[in-house]
mmCIF file of C-alpha atoms and ligand atoms in Angstrom:
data_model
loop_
_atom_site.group_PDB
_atom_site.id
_atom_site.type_symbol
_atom_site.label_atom_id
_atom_site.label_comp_id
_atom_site.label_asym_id
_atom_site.label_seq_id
_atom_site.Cartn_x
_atom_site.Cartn_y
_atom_site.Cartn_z
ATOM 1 C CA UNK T 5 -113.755 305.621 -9.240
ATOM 2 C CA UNK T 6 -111.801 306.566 -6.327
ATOM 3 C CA UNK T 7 -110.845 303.030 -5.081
ATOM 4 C CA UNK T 8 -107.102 302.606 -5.102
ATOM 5 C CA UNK T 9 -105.322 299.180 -4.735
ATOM 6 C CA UNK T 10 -103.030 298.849 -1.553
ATOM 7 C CA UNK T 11 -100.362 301.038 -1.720
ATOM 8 C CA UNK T 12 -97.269 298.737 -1.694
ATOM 9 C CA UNK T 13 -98.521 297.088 -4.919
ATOM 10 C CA UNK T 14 -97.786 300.302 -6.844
ATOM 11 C CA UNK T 15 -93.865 298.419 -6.402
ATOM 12 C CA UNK T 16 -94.483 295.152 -7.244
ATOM 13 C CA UNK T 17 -93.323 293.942 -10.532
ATOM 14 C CA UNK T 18 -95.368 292.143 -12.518
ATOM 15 C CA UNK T 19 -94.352 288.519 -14.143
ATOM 16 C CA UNK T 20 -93.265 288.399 -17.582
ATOM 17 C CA UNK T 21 -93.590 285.131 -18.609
ATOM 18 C CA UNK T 22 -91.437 283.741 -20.908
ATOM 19 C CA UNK T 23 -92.300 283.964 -24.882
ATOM 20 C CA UNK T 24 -94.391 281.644 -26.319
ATOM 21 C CA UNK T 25 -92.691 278.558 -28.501
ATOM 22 C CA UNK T 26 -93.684 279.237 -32.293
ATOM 23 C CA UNK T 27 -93.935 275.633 -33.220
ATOM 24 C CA UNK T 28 -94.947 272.700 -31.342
ATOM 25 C CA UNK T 29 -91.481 271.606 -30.185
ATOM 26 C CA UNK T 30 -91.319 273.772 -27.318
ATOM 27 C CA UNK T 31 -89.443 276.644 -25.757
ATOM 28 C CA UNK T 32 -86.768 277.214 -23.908
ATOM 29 C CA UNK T 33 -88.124 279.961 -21.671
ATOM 30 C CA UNK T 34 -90.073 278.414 -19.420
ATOM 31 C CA UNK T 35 -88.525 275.061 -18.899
ATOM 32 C CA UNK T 36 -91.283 272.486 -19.658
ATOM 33 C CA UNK T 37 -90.785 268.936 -20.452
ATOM 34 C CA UNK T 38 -89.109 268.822 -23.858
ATOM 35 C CA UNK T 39 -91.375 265.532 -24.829
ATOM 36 C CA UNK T 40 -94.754 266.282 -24.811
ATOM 37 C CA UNK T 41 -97.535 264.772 -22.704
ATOM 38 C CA UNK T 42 -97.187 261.452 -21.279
ATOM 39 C CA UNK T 43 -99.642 258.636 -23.166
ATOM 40 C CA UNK T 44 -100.273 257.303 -19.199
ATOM 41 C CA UNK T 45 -101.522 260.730 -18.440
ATOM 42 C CA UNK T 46 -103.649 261.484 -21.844
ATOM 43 C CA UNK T 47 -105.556 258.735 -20.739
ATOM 44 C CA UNK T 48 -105.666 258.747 -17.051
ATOM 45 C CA UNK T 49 -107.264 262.756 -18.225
ATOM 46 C CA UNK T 50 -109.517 261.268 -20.178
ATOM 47 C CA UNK T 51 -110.621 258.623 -18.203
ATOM 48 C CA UNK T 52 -111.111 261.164 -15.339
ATOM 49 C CA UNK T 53 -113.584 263.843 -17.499
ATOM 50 C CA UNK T 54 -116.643 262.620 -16.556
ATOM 51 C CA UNK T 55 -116.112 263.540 -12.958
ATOM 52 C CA UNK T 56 -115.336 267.125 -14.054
ATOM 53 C CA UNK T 57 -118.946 268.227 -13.537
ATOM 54 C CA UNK T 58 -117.932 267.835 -9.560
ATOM 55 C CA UNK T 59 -115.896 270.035 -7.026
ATOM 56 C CA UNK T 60 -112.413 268.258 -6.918
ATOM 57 C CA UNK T 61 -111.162 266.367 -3.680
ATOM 58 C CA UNK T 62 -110.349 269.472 -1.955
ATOM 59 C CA UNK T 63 -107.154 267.622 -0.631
ATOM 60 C CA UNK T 64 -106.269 265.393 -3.564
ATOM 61 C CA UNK T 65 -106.492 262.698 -0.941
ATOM 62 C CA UNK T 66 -105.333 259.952 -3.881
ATOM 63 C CA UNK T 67 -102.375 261.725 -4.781
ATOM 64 C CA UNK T 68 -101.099 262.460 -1.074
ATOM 65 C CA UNK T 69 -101.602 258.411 -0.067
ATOM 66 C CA UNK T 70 -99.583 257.831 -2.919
ATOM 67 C CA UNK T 71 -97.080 260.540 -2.180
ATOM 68 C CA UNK T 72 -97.028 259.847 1.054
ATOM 69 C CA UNK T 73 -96.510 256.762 0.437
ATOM 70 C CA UNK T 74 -93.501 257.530 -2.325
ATOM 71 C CA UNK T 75 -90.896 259.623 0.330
ATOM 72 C CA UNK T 76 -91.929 257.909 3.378
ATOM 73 C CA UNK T 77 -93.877 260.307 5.630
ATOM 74 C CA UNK T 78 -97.086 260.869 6.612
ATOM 75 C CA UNK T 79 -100.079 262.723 4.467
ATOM 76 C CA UNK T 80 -100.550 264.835 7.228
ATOM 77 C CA UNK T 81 -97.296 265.944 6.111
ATOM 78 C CA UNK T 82 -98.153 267.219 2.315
ATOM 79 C CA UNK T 83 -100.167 269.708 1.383
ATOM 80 C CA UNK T 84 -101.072 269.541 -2.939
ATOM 81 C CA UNK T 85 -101.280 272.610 -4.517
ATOM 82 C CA UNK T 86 -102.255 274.625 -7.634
ATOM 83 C CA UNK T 87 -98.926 274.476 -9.138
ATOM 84 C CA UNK T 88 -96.064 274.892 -6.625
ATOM 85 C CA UNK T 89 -96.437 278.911 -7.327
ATOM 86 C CA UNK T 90 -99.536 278.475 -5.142
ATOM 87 C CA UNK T 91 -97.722 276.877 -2.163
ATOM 88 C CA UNK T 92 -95.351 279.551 -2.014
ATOM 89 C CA UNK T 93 -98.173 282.775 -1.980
ATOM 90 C CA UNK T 94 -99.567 280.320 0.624
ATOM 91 C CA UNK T 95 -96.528 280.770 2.142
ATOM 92 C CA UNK T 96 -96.316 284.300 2.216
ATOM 93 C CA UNK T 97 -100.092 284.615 3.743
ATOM 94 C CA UNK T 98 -99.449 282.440 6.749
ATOM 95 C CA UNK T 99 -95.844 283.653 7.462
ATOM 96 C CA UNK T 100 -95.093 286.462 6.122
ATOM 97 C CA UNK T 101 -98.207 288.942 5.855
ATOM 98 C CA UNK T 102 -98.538 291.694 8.378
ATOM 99 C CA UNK T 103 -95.108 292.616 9.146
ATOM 100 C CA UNK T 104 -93.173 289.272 8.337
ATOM 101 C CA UNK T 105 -89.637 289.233 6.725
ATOM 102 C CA UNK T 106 -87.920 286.344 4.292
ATOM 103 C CA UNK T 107 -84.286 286.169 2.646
ATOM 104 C CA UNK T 108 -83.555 284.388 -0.420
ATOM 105 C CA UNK T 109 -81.030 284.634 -2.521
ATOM 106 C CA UNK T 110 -79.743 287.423 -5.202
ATOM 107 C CA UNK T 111 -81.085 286.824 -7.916
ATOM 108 C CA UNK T 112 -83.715 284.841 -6.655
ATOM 109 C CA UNK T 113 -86.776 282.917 -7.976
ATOM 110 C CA UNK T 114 -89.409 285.397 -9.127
ATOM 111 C CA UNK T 115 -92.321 284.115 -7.243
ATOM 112 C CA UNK T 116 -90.717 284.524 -4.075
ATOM 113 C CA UNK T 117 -90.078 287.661 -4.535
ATOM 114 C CA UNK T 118 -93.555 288.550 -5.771
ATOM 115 C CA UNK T 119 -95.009 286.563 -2.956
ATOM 116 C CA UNK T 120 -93.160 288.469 -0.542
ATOM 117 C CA UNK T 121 -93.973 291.677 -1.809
ATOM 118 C CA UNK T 122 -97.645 291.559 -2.210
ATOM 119 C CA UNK T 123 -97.865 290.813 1.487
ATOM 120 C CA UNK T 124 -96.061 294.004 2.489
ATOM 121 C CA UNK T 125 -93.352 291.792 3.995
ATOM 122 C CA UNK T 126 -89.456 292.392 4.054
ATOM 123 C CA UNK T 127 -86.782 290.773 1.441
ATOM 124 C CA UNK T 128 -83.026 290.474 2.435
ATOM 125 C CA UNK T 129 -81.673 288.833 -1.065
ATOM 126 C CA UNK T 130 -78.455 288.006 -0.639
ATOM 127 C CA UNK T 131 -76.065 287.951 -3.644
ATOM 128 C CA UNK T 132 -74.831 284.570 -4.648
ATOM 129 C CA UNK T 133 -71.053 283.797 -4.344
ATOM 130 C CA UNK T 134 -69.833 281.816 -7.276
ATOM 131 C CA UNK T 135 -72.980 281.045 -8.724
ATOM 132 C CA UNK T 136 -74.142 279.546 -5.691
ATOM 133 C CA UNK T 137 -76.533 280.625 -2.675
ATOM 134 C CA UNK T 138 -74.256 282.085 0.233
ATOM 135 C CA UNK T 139 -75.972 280.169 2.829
ATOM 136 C CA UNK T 140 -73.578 281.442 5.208
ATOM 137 C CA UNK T 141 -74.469 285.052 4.723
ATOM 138 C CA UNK T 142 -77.864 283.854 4.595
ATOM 139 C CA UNK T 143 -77.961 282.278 7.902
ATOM 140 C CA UNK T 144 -77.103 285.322 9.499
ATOM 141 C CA UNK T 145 -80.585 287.321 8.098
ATOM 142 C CA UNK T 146 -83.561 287.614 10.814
ATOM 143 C CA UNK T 147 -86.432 286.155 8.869
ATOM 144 C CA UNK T 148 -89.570 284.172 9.233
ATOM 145 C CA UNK T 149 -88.796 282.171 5.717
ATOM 146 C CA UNK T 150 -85.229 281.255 4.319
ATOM 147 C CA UNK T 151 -86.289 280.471 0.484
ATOM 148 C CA UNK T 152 -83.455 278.204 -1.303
ATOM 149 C CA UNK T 153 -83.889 277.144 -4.685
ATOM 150 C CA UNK T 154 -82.266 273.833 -5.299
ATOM 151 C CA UNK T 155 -80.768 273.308 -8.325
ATOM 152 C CA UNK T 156 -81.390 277.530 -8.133
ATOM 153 C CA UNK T 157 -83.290 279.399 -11.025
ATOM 154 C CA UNK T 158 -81.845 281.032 -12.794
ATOM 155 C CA UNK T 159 -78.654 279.633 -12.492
ATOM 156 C CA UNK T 160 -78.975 275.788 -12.158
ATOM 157 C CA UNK T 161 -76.689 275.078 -9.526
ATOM 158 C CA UNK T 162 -76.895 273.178 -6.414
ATOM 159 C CA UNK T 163 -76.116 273.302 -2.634
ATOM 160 C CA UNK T 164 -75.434 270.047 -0.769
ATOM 161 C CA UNK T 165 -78.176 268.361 1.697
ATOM 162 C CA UNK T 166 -75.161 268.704 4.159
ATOM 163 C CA UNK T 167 -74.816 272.233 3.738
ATOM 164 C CA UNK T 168 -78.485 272.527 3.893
ATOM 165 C CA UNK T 169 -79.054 270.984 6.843
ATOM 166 C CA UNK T 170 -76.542 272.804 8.679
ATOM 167 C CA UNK T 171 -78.205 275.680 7.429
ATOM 168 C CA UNK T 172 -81.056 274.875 9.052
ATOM 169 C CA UNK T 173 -79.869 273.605 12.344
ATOM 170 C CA UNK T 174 -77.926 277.414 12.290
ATOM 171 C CA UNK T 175 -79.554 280.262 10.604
ATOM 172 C CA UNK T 176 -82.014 283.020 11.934
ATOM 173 C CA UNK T 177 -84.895 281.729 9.910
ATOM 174 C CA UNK T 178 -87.653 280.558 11.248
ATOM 175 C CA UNK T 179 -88.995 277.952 8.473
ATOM 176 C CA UNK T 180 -86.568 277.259 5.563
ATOM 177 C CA UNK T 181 -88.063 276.119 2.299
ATOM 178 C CA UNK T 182 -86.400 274.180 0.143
ATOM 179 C CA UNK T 183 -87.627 274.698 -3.419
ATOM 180 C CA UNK T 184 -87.176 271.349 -5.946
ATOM 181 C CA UNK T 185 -88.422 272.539 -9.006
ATOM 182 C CA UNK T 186 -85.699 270.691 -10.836
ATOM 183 C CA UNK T 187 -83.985 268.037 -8.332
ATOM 184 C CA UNK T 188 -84.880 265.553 -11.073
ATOM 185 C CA UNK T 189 -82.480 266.689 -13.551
ATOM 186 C CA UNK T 190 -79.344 267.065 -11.010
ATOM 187 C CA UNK T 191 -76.549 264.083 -11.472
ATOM 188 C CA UNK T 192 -77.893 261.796 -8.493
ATOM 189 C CA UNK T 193 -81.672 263.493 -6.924
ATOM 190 C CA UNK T 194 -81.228 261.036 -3.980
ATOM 191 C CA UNK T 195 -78.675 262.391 -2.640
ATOM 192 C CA UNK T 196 -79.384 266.537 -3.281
ATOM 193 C CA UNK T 197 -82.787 266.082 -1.845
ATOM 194 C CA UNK T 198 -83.419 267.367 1.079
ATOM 195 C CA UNK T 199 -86.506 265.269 1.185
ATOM 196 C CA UNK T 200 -85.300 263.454 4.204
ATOM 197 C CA UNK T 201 -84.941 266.769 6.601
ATOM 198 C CA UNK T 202 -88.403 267.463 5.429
ATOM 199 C CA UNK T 203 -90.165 263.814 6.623
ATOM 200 C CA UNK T 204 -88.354 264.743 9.791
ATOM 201 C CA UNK T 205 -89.861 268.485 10.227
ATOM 202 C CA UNK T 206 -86.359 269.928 9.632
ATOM 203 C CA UNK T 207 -87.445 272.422 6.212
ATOM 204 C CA UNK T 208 -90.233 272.526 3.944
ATOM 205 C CA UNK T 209 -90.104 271.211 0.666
ATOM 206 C CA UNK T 210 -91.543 272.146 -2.285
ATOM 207 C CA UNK T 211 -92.025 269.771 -5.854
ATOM 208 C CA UNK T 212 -94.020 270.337 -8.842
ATOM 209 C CA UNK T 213 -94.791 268.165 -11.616
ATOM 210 C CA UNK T 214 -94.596 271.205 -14.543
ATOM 211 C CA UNK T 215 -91.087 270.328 -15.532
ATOM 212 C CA UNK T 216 -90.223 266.719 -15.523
ATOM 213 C CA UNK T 217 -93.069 265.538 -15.136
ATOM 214 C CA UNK T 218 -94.813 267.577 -18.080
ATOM 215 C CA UNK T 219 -97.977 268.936 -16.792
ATOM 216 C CA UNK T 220 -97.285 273.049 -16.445
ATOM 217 C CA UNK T 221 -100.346 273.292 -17.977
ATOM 218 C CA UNK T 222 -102.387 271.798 -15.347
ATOM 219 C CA UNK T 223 -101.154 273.556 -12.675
ATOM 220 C CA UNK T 224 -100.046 271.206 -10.029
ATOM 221 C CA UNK T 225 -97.439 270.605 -7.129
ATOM 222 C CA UNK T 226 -96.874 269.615 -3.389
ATOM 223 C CA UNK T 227 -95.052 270.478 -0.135
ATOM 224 C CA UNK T 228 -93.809 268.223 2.052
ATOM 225 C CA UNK T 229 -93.376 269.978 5.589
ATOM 226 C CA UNK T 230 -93.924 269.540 9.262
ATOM 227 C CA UNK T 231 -97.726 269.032 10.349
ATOM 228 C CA UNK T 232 -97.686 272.190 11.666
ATOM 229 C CA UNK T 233 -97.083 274.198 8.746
ATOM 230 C CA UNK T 234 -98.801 271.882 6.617
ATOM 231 C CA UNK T 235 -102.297 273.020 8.769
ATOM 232 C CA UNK T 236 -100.987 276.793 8.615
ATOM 233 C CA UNK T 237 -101.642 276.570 4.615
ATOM 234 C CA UNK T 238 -104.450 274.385 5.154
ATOM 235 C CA UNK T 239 -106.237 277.831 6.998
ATOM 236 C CA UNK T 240 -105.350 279.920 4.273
ATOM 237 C CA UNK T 241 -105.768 278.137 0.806
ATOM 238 C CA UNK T 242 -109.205 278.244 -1.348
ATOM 239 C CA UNK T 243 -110.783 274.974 -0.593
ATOM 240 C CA UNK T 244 -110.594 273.446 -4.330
ATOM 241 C CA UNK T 245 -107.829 274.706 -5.922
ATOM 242 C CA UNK T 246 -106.384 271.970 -7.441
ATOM 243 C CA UNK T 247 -109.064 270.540 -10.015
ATOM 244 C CA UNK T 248 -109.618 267.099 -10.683
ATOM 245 C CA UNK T 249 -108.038 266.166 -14.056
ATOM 246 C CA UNK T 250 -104.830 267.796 -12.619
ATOM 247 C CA UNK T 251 -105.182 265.328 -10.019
ATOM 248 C CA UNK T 252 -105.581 262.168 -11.962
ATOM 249 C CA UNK T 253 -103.300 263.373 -14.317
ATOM 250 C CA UNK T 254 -100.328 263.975 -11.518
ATOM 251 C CA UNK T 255 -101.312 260.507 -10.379
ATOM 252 C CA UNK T 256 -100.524 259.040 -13.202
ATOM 253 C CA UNK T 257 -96.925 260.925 -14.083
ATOM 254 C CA UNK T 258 -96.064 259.737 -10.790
ATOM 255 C CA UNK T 259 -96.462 255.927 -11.649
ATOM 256 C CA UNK T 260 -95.151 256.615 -15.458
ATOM 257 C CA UNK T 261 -92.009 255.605 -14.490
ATOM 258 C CA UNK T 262 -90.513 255.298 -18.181
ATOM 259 C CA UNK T 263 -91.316 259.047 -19.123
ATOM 260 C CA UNK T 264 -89.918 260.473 -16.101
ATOM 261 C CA UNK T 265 -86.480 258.048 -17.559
ATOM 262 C CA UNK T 266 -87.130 259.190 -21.042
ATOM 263 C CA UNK T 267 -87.015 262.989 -20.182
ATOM 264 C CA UNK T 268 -84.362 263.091 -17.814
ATOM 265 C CA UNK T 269 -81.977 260.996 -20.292
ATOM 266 C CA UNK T 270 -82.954 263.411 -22.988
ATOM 267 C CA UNK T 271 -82.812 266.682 -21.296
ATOM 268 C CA UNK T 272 -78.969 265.291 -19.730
ATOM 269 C CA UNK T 273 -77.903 264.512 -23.314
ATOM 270 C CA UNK T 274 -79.435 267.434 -25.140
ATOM 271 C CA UNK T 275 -77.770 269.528 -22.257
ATOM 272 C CA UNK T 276 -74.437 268.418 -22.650
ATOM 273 C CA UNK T 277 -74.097 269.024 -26.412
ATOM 274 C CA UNK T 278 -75.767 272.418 -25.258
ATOM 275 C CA UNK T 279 -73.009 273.601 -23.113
ATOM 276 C CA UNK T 280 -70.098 271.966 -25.526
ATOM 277 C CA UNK T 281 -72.034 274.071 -28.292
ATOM 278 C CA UNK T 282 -72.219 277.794 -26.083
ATOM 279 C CA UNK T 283 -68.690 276.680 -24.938
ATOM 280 C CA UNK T 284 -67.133 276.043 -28.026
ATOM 281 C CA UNK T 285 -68.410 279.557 -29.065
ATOM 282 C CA UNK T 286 -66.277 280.776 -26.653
ATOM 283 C CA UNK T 287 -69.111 281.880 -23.782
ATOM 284 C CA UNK T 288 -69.038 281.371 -20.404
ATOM 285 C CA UNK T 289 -71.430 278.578 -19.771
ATOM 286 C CA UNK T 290 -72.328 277.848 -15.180
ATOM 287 C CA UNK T 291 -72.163 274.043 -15.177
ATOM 288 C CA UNK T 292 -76.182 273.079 -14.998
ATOM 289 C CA UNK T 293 -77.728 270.631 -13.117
ATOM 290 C CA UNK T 294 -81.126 271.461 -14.236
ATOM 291 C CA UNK T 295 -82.892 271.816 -17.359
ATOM 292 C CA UNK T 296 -82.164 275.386 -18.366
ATOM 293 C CA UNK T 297 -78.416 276.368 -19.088
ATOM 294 C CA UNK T 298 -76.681 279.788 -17.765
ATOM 295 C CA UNK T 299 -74.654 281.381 -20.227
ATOM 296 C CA UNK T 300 -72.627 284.874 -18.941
ATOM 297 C CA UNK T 301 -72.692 286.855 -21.897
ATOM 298 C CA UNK T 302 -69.926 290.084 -22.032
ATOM 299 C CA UNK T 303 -70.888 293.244 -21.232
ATOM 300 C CA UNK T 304 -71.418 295.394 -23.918
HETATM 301 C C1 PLP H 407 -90.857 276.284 -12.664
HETATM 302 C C2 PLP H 407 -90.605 276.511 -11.230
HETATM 303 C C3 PLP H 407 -91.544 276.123 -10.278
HETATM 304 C C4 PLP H 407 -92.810 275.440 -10.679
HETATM 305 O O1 PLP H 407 -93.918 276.225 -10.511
HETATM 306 P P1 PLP H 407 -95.346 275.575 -10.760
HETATM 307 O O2 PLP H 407 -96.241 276.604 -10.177
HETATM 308 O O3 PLP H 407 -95.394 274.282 -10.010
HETATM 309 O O4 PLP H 407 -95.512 275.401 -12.235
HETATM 310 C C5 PLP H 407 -91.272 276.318 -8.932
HETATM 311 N N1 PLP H 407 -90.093 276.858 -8.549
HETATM 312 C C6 PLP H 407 -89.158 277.213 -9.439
HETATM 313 C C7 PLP H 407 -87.863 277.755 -8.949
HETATM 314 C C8 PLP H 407 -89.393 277.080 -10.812
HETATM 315 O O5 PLP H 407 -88.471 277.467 -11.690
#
């Protein structure tokens, strides 16, 4: 056989996902809910099998009233997507493909860096400065996406709305993307969000529901983001990718107000006594505001 894949994906890296939890109380690799499945969503899955002999709503059109309806902007605004991973290769076929260029930051979140490079696009990662993105070295990078992780993986820290949206009124990026992954486990969400630049067109945002809300499995999250881009991904995505017991089951963790409580109290207890633990043994522990802990362990 004499067929050769494209040449620049003899350099990509593939994922290594994180290593598989020997017992059904979880892992810590990979950041999923700590709690198990919501009983709201068992049986909102359940309830929604018999319609799994059809194609899906190709737009979850449920899900985005009720989004929509949950941060105040229009469903023209939110696109729903196979997991958020899927919203960011989306990403990286409408913007950056053929020649395009994006910065995040150093070290940043692996998909974005994948995303990036199976398009043949540029990467400027900019180092962090104190455990935090350096937006204002990041600002000054030509790019047609500015990718900021917020609380970042893998360190867990955040960067103000303020800062952000300066950031965006300032930097050389064309569309900056604000990834949420884990807003819901920083000290107050409504105020770290940058949910509010993205109702107004200002960034793009990105949620999924694989980590408070306990569904990695299924494969589900949204973007909320100007019109514009939201028909940019529209052009590019496979018609049904998100399938329809995802669906009903997102709908669902959305309204299951007292798991989305539950977690977030236990992951911010379980946390603490994490950190006092890893302190107390005399390591270096970032302060987290996510669900994952950053421990700087000595050189050896
Ligand atoms: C876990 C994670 C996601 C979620 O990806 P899904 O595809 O929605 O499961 C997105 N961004 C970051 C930074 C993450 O750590």
């Amino acid at each position: 056989m004499s067929i050769a894949a494209r040449p620049w994906l003899a350099h990509v890296e593939r994922y290594r996902p994180g290593k598989r939890a020997a017992n059904s109380d979880g892992s810590l690799a990979s950041n999923e809910s700590p709690l198990g499945i919501s009983d709201l969503v068992a049986e909102a899955i359940t309830a929604a099998i018999g319609q799994a002999y059809r194609y899906p709503d190709p737009l979850a059109d449920g899900l985005r009233a009720a989004l929509a309806d949950r941060h105040g902007v229009d469903p023209e605004q939110i696109l729903v997507g196979n997991g958020s991973d899927e919203l960011i290769y989306l990403l990286a076929l409408a913007y950056l493909a053929g020649g395009g260029r994006a910065v995040t930051a150093d070290p940043a979140y692996r998909i974005d860096e994948t995303s990036t490079a199976i398009v043949n696009a540029g990467l400027t990662k900019v180092p962090l400065a104190d455990w935090t993105h350096d937006l204002a070295t990041m600002a000054t990078v030509a790019a047609d996406i500015a990718y900021i992780v917020n609380p970042h993986n893998p360190t867990a820290t955040v960067v103000s709305r303020e800062d952000i949206e300066q950031f965006a009124r300032t930097c050389r990026a064309a569309l900056v993307v604000v990834d949420e992954a884990y807003i819901d486990f920083t000290d107050d969400p409504g105020a770290v969000t940058c949910m509010p630049l993205a109702a107004s067109g200002q960034v793009a945002v990105l949620r999924t529901f694989s980590k408070i809300g306990g569904l990695a499995g299924l494969r589900i999250g949204y973007l909320v983001a100007d019109p514009t881009v939201v028909a940019a991904l529209r052009s590019v995505r496979q018609p049904f990718s998100v399938g329809t017991l995802a669906q009903a089951a997102a709908l669902a963790a959305l309204r299951d107000e007292a798991y989305y409580r539950r977690v977030r109290e236990h992951v911010l207890q379980t946390r603490e006594l994490m950190v006092a633990a890893l302190g107390a043994a005399g390591l270096e522990v970032i302060p987290s505001q996510a669900n994952f802990v950053l421990v700087v362990t000595p050189d050896t």
